[in-house]
Amino acid sequence: EALATLESQGWPPHILDVVMKILICRGADKALRIRDELKRALLAMTGTLGWCEEMLVLLEQLPGPEETLRDLEAQGLTESEETNDKLRNAVFRRKQINLLTGGLPMQREAVKWLSAILEVGERDNGVLFVAGDGKTRAAGVAPAMCVPEGFVGSVSINDEFRKVINQFKPQMREVLATSGWPAHIVERLGLKDHNPDAAKPPEKLCTVCGKQFSALWVHRGVCIECEETARDRGRCPFNPRCEVAW
């Protein structure tokens, strides 16, 4: 479309060639390609969203694990390959329902705002998102992202996750403080069984306390105990350069 517009100007070939090279050097060609790919991505995501919504409706009409188990017990059926298959299928359906239920809100949000971004680009009438990476740490400027009114992003998912964390993490920390780690984890904490000549330890090592854990309890090289200790002090457990005020 852009090329056809340029060619319709009736310019001499050498002028057209210079203009085309300027557009490439100044990023116009890249911007047009991004717009075209955005259109294709939005078309695919919109179609996928509709398909996922339809699948969720169909899956919710099928019996879940609890209902399947009740039906099998009511029929007096004992454990067999057939009954196990029915239960496995019911559990699989529940898993897909959970995935779709959790993913659809984010998918709708992505389609909504990709459409808005494309519309703004087509009309060239403003900016929706502005972000800063806070490189001026000496001045105490924190990273920031400005979003348009109505933008939800992952807030709903984060809120649900935060509810789970707020409910169960204090209980977990109290158990660790009073009873210590379970035996199957305690066996991993020491380094006495680790061969120093090995290429890497058998478990994840915390870079702060030096204890060993399975990957479940270590994130970015910091175990959950050291992470919480750092957060209690108001510090980022992963980047010492982060300001407390952030």
PDB file of C-alpha atoms in Angstrom:
ATOM      1  CA  GLU A   1       0.000   0.000   0.000  1.00  0.00           C
ATOM      2  CA  ALA A   2       2.781   2.427   0.934  1.00  0.00           C
ATOM      3  CA  LEU A   3       4.791   1.468  -2.138  1.00  0.00           C
ATOM      4  CA  ALA A   4       1.773   1.928  -4.395  1.00  0.00           C
ATOM      5  CA  THR A   5       1.200   5.385  -2.898  1.00  0.00           C
ATOM      6  CA  LEU A   6       4.803   6.407  -3.586  1.00  0.00           C
ATOM      7  CA  GLU A   7       4.739   5.069  -7.122  1.00  0.00           C
ATOM      8  CA  SER A   8       1.532   6.994  -7.832  1.00  0.00           C
ATOM      9  CA  GLN A   9       3.359  10.289  -7.225  1.00  0.00           C
ATOM     10  CA  GLY A  10       4.956  10.155 -10.661  1.00  0.00           C
ATOM     11  CA  TRP A  11       8.452  10.888  -9.343  1.00  0.00           C
ATOM     12  CA  PRO A  12      11.538  10.017 -11.386  1.00  0.00           C
ATOM     13  CA  PRO A  13      13.004   6.589 -10.530  1.00  0.00           C
ATOM     14  CA  HIS A  14      16.097   8.023  -8.820  1.00  0.00           C
ATOM     15  CA  ILE A  15      13.946  10.240  -6.567  1.00  0.00           C
ATOM     16  CA  LEU A  16      11.693   7.305  -5.702  1.00  0.00           C
ATOM     17  CA  ASP A  17      14.754   5.205  -4.894  1.00  0.00           C
ATOM     18  CA  VAL A  18      16.129   7.872  -2.529  1.00  0.00           C
ATOM     19  CA  VAL A  19      12.759   8.263  -0.770  1.00  0.00           C
ATOM     20  CA  MET A  20      12.475   4.496  -0.320  1.00  0.00           C
ATOM     21  CA  LYS A  21      15.960   4.311   1.216  1.00  0.00           C
ATOM     22  CA  ILE A  22      15.159   7.223   3.534  1.00  0.00           C
ATOM     23  CA  LEU A  23      12.006   5.451   4.710  1.00  0.00           C
ATOM     24  CA  ILE A  24      14.023   2.326   5.461  1.00  0.00           C
ATOM     25  CA  CYS A  25      16.797   4.216   7.261  1.00  0.00           C
ATOM     26  CA  ARG A  26      14.368   6.285   9.330  1.00  0.00           C
ATOM     27  CA  GLY A  27      12.317   3.289  10.476  1.00  0.00           C
ATOM     28  CA  ALA A  28       9.172   3.829   8.397  1.00  0.00           C
ATOM     29  CA  ASP A  29       9.557   0.451   6.700  1.00  0.00           C
ATOM     30  CA  LYS A  30       9.902  -1.248  10.096  1.00  0.00           C
ATOM     31  CA  ALA A  31       6.862   0.593  11.450  1.00  0.00           C
ATOM     32  CA  LEU A  32       4.740  -0.487   8.507  1.00  0.00           C
ATOM     33  CA  ARG A  33       5.835  -4.092   8.911  1.00  0.00           C
ATOM     34  CA  ILE A  34       4.990  -3.963  12.640  1.00  0.00           C
ATOM     35  CA  ARG A  35       1.543  -2.628  11.781  1.00  0.00           C
ATOM     36  CA  ASP A  36       0.959  -5.396   9.237  1.00  0.00           C
ATOM     37  CA  GLU A  37       2.077  -8.095  11.681  1.00  0.00           C
ATOM     38  CA  LEU A  38      -0.118  -6.573  14.381  1.00  0.00           C
ATOM     39  CA  LYS A  39      -3.118  -6.871  12.079  1.00  0.00           C
ATOM     40  CA  ARG A  40      -2.332 -10.534  11.414  1.00  0.00           C
ATOM     41  CA  ALA A  41      -1.739 -11.265  15.105  1.00  0.00           C
ATOM     42  CA  LEU A  42      -4.971  -9.536  16.114  1.00  0.00           C
ATOM     43  CA  LEU A  43      -6.934 -11.500  13.517  1.00  0.00           C
ATOM     44  CA  ALA A  44      -5.478 -14.784  14.814  1.00  0.00           C
ATOM     45  CA  MET A  45      -6.024 -13.865  18.474  1.00  0.00           C
ATOM     46  CA  THR A  46      -9.630 -12.829  17.845  1.00  0.00           C
ATOM     47  CA  GLY A  47     -10.352 -16.147  16.162  1.00  0.00           C
ATOM     48  CA  THR A  48      -8.615 -18.065  18.943  1.00  0.00           C
ATOM     49  CA  LEU A  49     -10.561 -16.144  21.587  1.00  0.00           C
ATOM     50  CA  GLY A  50     -13.881 -17.105  20.021  1.00  0.00           C
ATOM     51  CA  TRP A  51     -12.820 -20.741  19.744  1.00  0.00           C
ATOM     52  CA  CYS A  52     -11.677 -20.862  23.379  1.00  0.00           C
ATOM     53  CA  GLU A  53     -14.942 -19.345  24.612  1.00  0.00           C
ATOM     54  CA  GLU A  54     -16.907 -21.959  22.678  1.00  0.00           C
ATOM     55  CA  MET A  55     -14.731 -24.778  24.051  1.00  0.00           C
ATOM     56  CA  LEU A  56     -15.229 -23.558  27.615  1.00  0.00           C
ATOM     57  CA  VAL A  57     -19.014 -23.642  27.203  1.00  0.00           C
ATOM     58  CA  LEU A  58     -18.875 -27.183  25.810  1.00  0.00           C
ATOM     59  CA  LEU A  59     -16.486 -28.462  28.486  1.00  0.00           C
ATOM     60  CA  GLU A  60     -18.584 -27.052  31.309  1.00  0.00           C
ATOM     61  CA  GLN A  61     -21.541 -29.104  30.057  1.00  0.00           C
ATOM     62  CA  LEU A  62     -19.606 -32.366  30.522  1.00  0.00           C
ATOM     63  CA  PRO A  63     -19.332 -34.158  33.890  1.00  0.00           C
ATOM     64  CA  GLY A  64     -16.415 -33.220  36.122  1.00  0.00           C
ATOM     65  CA  PRO A  65     -14.333 -35.540  38.319  1.00  0.00           C
ATOM     66  CA  GLU A  66     -16.721 -35.364  41.311  1.00  0.00           C
ATOM     67  CA  GLU A  67     -19.824 -36.042  39.216  1.00  0.00           C
ATOM     68  CA  THR A  68     -18.059 -38.830  37.315  1.00  0.00           C
ATOM     69  CA  LEU A  69     -16.994 -40.500  40.562  1.00  0.00           C
ATOM     70  CA  ARG A  70     -20.502 -40.275  42.009  1.00  0.00           C
ATOM     71  CA  ASP A  71     -21.953 -41.845  38.849  1.00  0.00           C
ATOM     72  CA  LEU A  72     -19.449 -44.703  38.946  1.00  0.00           C
ATOM     73  CA  GLU A  73     -20.174 -45.363  42.621  1.00  0.00           C
ATOM     74  CA  ALA A  74     -23.932 -45.216  42.008  1.00  0.00           C
ATOM     75  CA  GLN A  75     -23.544 -47.823  39.282  1.00  0.00           C
ATOM     76  CA  GLY A  76     -21.578 -50.032  41.667  1.00  0.00           C
ATOM     77  CA  LEU A  77     -18.609 -50.164  39.318  1.00  0.00           C
ATOM     78  CA  THR A  78     -15.270 -51.155  40.800  1.00  0.00           C
ATOM     79  CA  GLU A  79     -11.844 -49.965  39.740  1.00  0.00           C
ATOM     80  CA  SER A  80     -10.954 -51.067  36.242  1.00  0.00           C
ATOM     81  CA  GLU A  81      -9.217 -49.724  33.179  1.00  0.00           C
ATOM     82  CA  GLU A  82     -12.547 -48.430  31.892  1.00  0.00           C
ATOM     83  CA  THR A  83     -13.480 -46.576  35.093  1.00  0.00           C
ATOM     84  CA  ASN A  84      -9.935 -45.211  35.404  1.00  0.00           C
ATOM     85  CA  ASP A  85     -10.157 -43.871  31.852  1.00  0.00           C
ATOM     86  CA  LYS A  86     -13.425 -42.111  32.662  1.00  0.00           C
ATOM     87  CA  LEU A  87     -11.889 -40.482  35.715  1.00  0.00           C
ATOM     88  CA  ARG A  88      -8.724 -39.512  33.857  1.00  0.00           C
ATOM     89  CA  ASN A  89     -10.812 -37.916  31.118  1.00  0.00           C
ATOM     90  CA  ALA A  90     -12.868 -36.010  33.692  1.00  0.00           C
ATOM     91  CA  VAL A  91      -9.710 -34.749  35.403  1.00  0.00           C
ATOM     92  CA  PHE A  92      -8.282 -33.729  32.025  1.00  0.00           C
ATOM     93  CA  ARG A  93     -11.455 -31.803  31.212  1.00  0.00           C
ATOM     94  CA  ARG A  94     -11.264 -30.023  34.558  1.00  0.00           C
ATOM     95  CA  LYS A  95      -7.674 -29.061  33.831  1.00  0.00           C
ATOM     96  CA  GLN A  96      -8.675 -27.550  30.486  1.00  0.00           C
ATOM     97  CA  ILE A  97     -11.550 -25.680  32.124  1.00  0.00           C
ATOM     98  CA  ASN A  98      -9.141 -24.226  34.678  1.00  0.00           C
ATOM     99  CA  LEU A  99      -6.696 -23.180  31.954  1.00  0.00           C
ATOM    100  CA  LEU A 100      -9.405 -21.547  29.856  1.00  0.00           C
ATOM    101  CA  THR A 101     -11.042 -19.861  32.847  1.00  0.00           C
ATOM    102  CA  GLY A 102      -7.723 -18.359  33.893  1.00  0.00           C
ATOM    103  CA  GLY A 103      -6.513 -17.469  30.409  1.00  0.00           C
ATOM    104  CA  LEU A 104      -9.616 -16.008  28.795  1.00  0.00           C
ATOM    105  CA  PRO A 105      -9.695 -12.738  30.781  1.00  0.00           C
ATOM    106  CA  MET A 106      -6.117 -11.999  29.751  1.00  0.00           C
ATOM    107  CA  GLN A 107      -6.857 -12.980  26.169  1.00  0.00           C
ATOM    108  CA  ARG A 108      -9.843 -10.636  26.038  1.00  0.00           C
ATOM    109  CA  GLU A 109      -7.729  -7.852  27.516  1.00  0.00           C
ATOM    110  CA  ALA A 110      -4.984  -8.429  24.936  1.00  0.00           C
ATOM    111  CA  VAL A 111      -7.445  -8.372  22.023  1.00  0.00           C
ATOM    112  CA  LYS A 112      -9.078  -5.197  23.375  1.00  0.00           C
ATOM    113  CA  TRP A 113      -5.853  -3.233  23.711  1.00  0.00           C
ATOM    114  CA  LEU A 114      -4.154  -4.524  20.583  1.00  0.00           C
ATOM    115  CA  SER A 115      -7.258  -3.302  18.733  1.00  0.00           C
ATOM    116  CA  ALA A 116      -6.922   0.071  20.467  1.00  0.00           C
ATOM    117  CA  ILE A 117      -3.217   0.295  19.611  1.00  0.00           C
ATOM    118  CA  LEU A 118      -3.934  -0.496  15.972  1.00  0.00           C
ATOM    119  CA  GLU A 119      -6.706   2.111  15.831  1.00  0.00           C
ATOM    120  CA  VAL A 120      -4.489   4.807  17.328  1.00  0.00           C
ATOM    121  CA  GLY A 121      -1.755   3.941  14.845  1.00  0.00           C
ATOM    122  CA  GLU A 122      -4.131   4.088  11.899  1.00  0.00           C
ATOM    123  CA  ARG A 123      -5.487   7.476  12.937  1.00  0.00           C
ATOM    124  CA  ASP A 124      -2.183   8.823  14.277  1.00  0.00           C
ATOM    125  CA  ASN A 125      -4.061  10.541  17.080  1.00  0.00           C
ATOM    126  CA  GLY A 126      -2.167   9.951  20.297  1.00  0.00           C
ATOM    127  CA  VAL A 127      -0.138   7.656  22.541  1.00  0.00           C
ATOM    128  CA  LEU A 128      -1.619   4.969  24.777  1.00  0.00           C
ATOM    129  CA  PHE A 129       1.326   3.528  26.694  1.00  0.00           C
ATOM    130  CA  VAL A 130       4.432   5.282  28.019  1.00  0.00           C
ATOM    131  CA  ALA A 131       7.138   3.470  29.995  1.00  0.00           C
ATOM    132  CA  GLY A 132      10.326   4.525  31.753  1.00  0.00           C
ATOM    133  CA  ASP A 133      13.087   2.200  32.892  1.00  0.00           C
ATOM    134  CA  GLY A 134      14.328   4.393  35.729  1.00  0.00           C
ATOM    135  CA  LYS A 135      17.965   4.554  34.663  1.00  0.00           C
ATOM    136  CA  THR A 136      18.533   7.675  36.764  1.00  0.00           C
ATOM    137  CA  ARG A 137      18.911   5.654  39.978  1.00  0.00           C
ATOM    138  CA  ALA A 138      21.129   8.303  41.551  1.00  0.00           C
ATOM    139  CA  ALA A 139      18.198  10.719  41.458  1.00  0.00           C
ATOM    140  CA  GLY A 140      15.932   8.144  43.094  1.00  0.00           C
ATOM    141  CA  VAL A 141      13.634   7.844  40.087  1.00  0.00           C
ATOM    142  CA  ALA A 142      11.752   4.541  40.083  1.00  0.00           C
ATOM    143  CA  PRO A 143      10.749   2.629  36.921  1.00  0.00           C
ATOM    144  CA  ALA A 144       7.267   3.613  35.775  1.00  0.00           C
ATOM    145  CA  MET A 145       4.640   2.683  33.227  1.00  0.00           C
ATOM    146  CA  CYS A 146       1.731   4.909  32.290  1.00  0.00           C
ATOM    147  CA  VAL A 147      -1.319   3.154  30.859  1.00  0.00           C
ATOM    148  CA  PRO A 148      -4.643   4.456  29.510  1.00  0.00           C
ATOM    149  CA  GLU A 149      -7.771   4.595  31.620  1.00  0.00           C
ATOM    150  CA  GLY A 150      -9.536   1.259  31.749  1.00  0.00           C
ATOM    151  CA  PHE A 151      -6.402  -0.809  31.181  1.00  0.00           C
ATOM    152  CA  VAL A 152      -6.582  -3.864  33.453  1.00  0.00           C
ATOM    153  CA  GLY A 153      -3.691  -6.015  32.271  1.00  0.00           C
ATOM    154  CA  SER A 154      -2.986  -8.839  34.706  1.00  0.00           C
ATOM    155  CA  VAL A 155      -4.430  -7.067  37.755  1.00  0.00           C
ATOM    156  CA  SER A 156      -7.287  -9.544  38.235  1.00  0.00           C
ATOM    157  CA  ILE A 157      -4.939 -12.545  38.064  1.00  0.00           C
ATOM    158  CA  ASN A 158      -2.450 -10.859  40.373  1.00  0.00           C
ATOM    159  CA  ASP A 159      -5.216 -10.067  42.868  1.00  0.00           C
ATOM    160  CA  GLU A 160      -6.311 -13.711  43.008  1.00  0.00           C
ATOM    161  CA  PHE A 161      -2.716 -14.847  43.387  1.00  0.00           C
ATOM    162  CA  ARG A 162      -2.157 -12.284  46.145  1.00  0.00           C
ATOM    163  CA  LYS A 163      -5.181 -13.614  48.048  1.00  0.00           C
ATOM    164  CA  VAL A 164      -3.689 -17.103  48.038  1.00  0.00           C
ATOM    165  CA  ILE A 165      -0.286 -15.781  49.104  1.00  0.00           C
ATOM    166  CA  ASN A 166      -1.743 -13.663  51.911  1.00  0.00           C
ATOM    167  CA  GLN A 167      -3.797 -16.573  53.203  1.00  0.00           C
ATOM    168  CA  PHE A 168      -1.258 -19.390  53.138  1.00  0.00           C
ATOM    169  CA  LYS A 169       2.225 -17.892  53.277  1.00  0.00           C
ATOM    170  CA  PRO A 170       1.924 -16.741  56.940  1.00  0.00           C
ATOM    171  CA  GLN A 171       0.806 -20.256  57.844  1.00  0.00           C
ATOM    172  CA  MET A 172       3.770 -21.743  56.015  1.00  0.00           C
ATOM    173  CA  ARG A 173       6.258 -19.398  57.674  1.00  0.00           C
ATOM    174  CA  GLU A 174       4.813 -20.180  61.097  1.00  0.00           C
ATOM    175  CA  VAL A 175       5.210 -23.919  60.489  1.00  0.00           C
ATOM    176  CA  LEU A 176       8.812 -23.432  59.340  1.00  0.00           C
ATOM    177  CA  ALA A 177       9.567 -21.288  62.400  1.00  0.00           C
ATOM    178  CA  THR A 178       8.050 -23.736  64.889  1.00  0.00           C
ATOM    179  CA  SER A 179       8.606 -27.143  63.291  1.00  0.00           C
ATOM    180  CA  GLY A 180      11.282 -26.535  60.687  1.00  0.00           C
ATOM    181  CA  TRP A 181      11.400 -27.906  57.170  1.00  0.00           C
ATOM    182  CA  PRO A 182       9.850 -31.333  56.464  1.00  0.00           C
ATOM    183  CA  ALA A 183      12.257 -34.261  56.575  1.00  0.00           C
ATOM    184  CA  HIS A 184      12.356 -34.788  52.808  1.00  0.00           C
ATOM    185  CA  ILE A 185      13.504 -31.162  52.371  1.00  0.00           C
ATOM    186  CA  VAL A 186      15.839 -31.095  55.377  1.00  0.00           C
ATOM    187  CA  GLU A 187      17.860 -33.866  53.749  1.00  0.00           C
ATOM    188  CA  ARG A 188      18.711 -31.451  50.934  1.00  0.00           C
ATOM    189  CA  LEU A 189      19.708 -28.467  53.057  1.00  0.00           C
ATOM    190  CA  GLY A 190      23.283 -29.507  53.846  1.00  0.00           C
ATOM    191  CA  LEU A 191      26.196 -29.655  51.442  1.00  0.00           C
ATOM    192  CA  LYS A 192      27.956 -32.669  52.988  1.00  0.00           C
ATOM    193  CA  ASP A 193      26.685 -35.048  50.330  1.00  0.00           C
ATOM    194  CA  HIS A 194      27.595 -32.762  47.466  1.00  0.00           C
ATOM    195  CA  ASN A 195      30.595 -33.805  45.389  1.00  0.00           C
ATOM    196  CA  PRO A 196      32.704 -30.637  44.955  1.00  0.00           C
ATOM    197  CA  ASP A 197      34.116 -32.040  41.710  1.00  0.00           C
ATOM    198  CA  ALA A 198      30.672 -32.337  40.158  1.00  0.00           C
ATOM    199  CA  ALA A 199      29.745 -29.896  37.402  1.00  0.00           C
ATOM    200  CA  LYS A 200      26.814 -28.596  39.443  1.00  0.00           C
ATOM    201  CA  PRO A 201      25.107 -29.453  42.756  1.00  0.00           C
ATOM    202  CA  PRO A 202      22.281 -32.014  42.712  1.00  0.00           C
ATOM    203  CA  GLU A 203      19.849 -29.386  43.981  1.00  0.00           C
ATOM    204  CA  LYS A 204      19.402 -25.635  43.622  1.00  0.00           C
ATOM    205  CA  LEU A 205      21.761 -23.617  45.815  1.00  0.00           C
ATOM    206  CA  CYS A 206      20.632 -20.411  47.481  1.00  0.00           C
ATOM    207  CA  THR A 207      23.243 -17.764  46.741  1.00  0.00           C
ATOM    208  CA  VAL A 208      22.475 -16.023  50.060  1.00  0.00           C
ATOM    209  CA  CYS A 209      22.497 -18.792  52.688  1.00  0.00           C
ATOM    210  CA  GLY A 210      24.216 -21.511  50.664  1.00  0.00           C
ATOM    211  CA  LYS A 211      21.589 -24.145  51.467  1.00  0.00           C
ATOM    212  CA  GLN A 212      20.247 -26.647  48.979  1.00  0.00           C
ATOM    213  CA  PHE A 213      16.603 -26.850  47.921  1.00  0.00           C
ATOM    214  CA  SER A 214      14.613 -28.315  45.088  1.00  0.00           C
ATOM    215  CA  ALA A 215      13.761 -25.884  42.305  1.00  0.00           C
ATOM    216  CA  LEU A 216      10.319 -25.326  43.866  1.00  0.00           C
ATOM    217  CA  TRP A 217      11.835 -23.344  46.745  1.00  0.00           C
ATOM    218  CA  VAL A 218      14.485 -21.333  44.870  1.00  0.00           C
ATOM    219  CA  HIS A 219      13.753 -18.448  42.533  1.00  0.00           C
ATOM    220  CA  ARG A 220      16.489 -16.591  40.696  1.00  0.00           C
ATOM    221  CA  GLY A 221      19.099 -18.078  42.997  1.00  0.00           C
ATOM    222  CA  VAL A 222      17.392 -17.056  46.259  1.00  0.00           C
ATOM    223  CA  CYS A 223      15.544 -19.495  48.518  1.00  0.00           C
ATOM    224  CA  ILE A 224      12.129 -18.622  49.896  1.00  0.00           C
ATOM    225  CA  GLU A 225      13.481 -18.016  53.427  1.00  0.00           C
ATOM    226  CA  CYS A 226      16.096 -15.497  52.296  1.00  0.00           C
ATOM    227  CA  GLU A 227      13.614 -13.880  49.922  1.00  0.00           C
ATOM    228  CA  GLU A 228      11.107 -13.263  52.703  1.00  0.00           C
ATOM    229  CA  THR A 229      13.831 -12.000  55.048  1.00  0.00           C
ATOM    230  CA  ALA A 230      14.907  -9.443  52.448  1.00  0.00           C
ATOM    231  CA  ARG A 231      11.335  -8.359  51.792  1.00  0.00           C
ATOM    232  CA  ASP A 232      10.704  -7.949  55.529  1.00  0.00           C
ATOM    233  CA  ARG A 233      13.602  -5.460  55.535  1.00  0.00           C
ATOM    234  CA  GLY A 234      12.017  -3.622  52.631  1.00  0.00           C
ATOM    235  CA  ARG A 235      14.695  -4.733  50.171  1.00  0.00           C
ATOM    236  CA  CYS A 236      14.462  -6.408  46.797  1.00  0.00           C
ATOM    237  CA  PRO A 237      15.791  -9.966  47.239  1.00  0.00           C
ATOM    238  CA  PHE A 238      17.045 -10.196  43.668  1.00  0.00           C
ATOM    239  CA  ASN A 239      18.645  -6.847  42.844  1.00  0.00           C
ATOM    240  CA  PRO A 240      20.620  -4.921  45.502  1.00  0.00           C
ATOM    241  CA  ARG A 241      20.516  -1.829  43.273  1.00  0.00           C
ATOM    242  CA  CYS A 242      16.769  -1.450  43.722  1.00  0.00           C
ATOM    243  CA  GLU A 243      15.910   1.470  45.967  1.00  0.00           C
ATOM    244  CA  VAL A 244      13.904   0.818  49.152  1.00  0.00           C
ATOM    245  CA  ALA A 245      11.373   3.455  48.072  1.00  0.00           C
ATOM    246  CA  TRP A 246      10.551   1.450  44.952  1.00  0.00           C
TER     247      TRP A 246
END
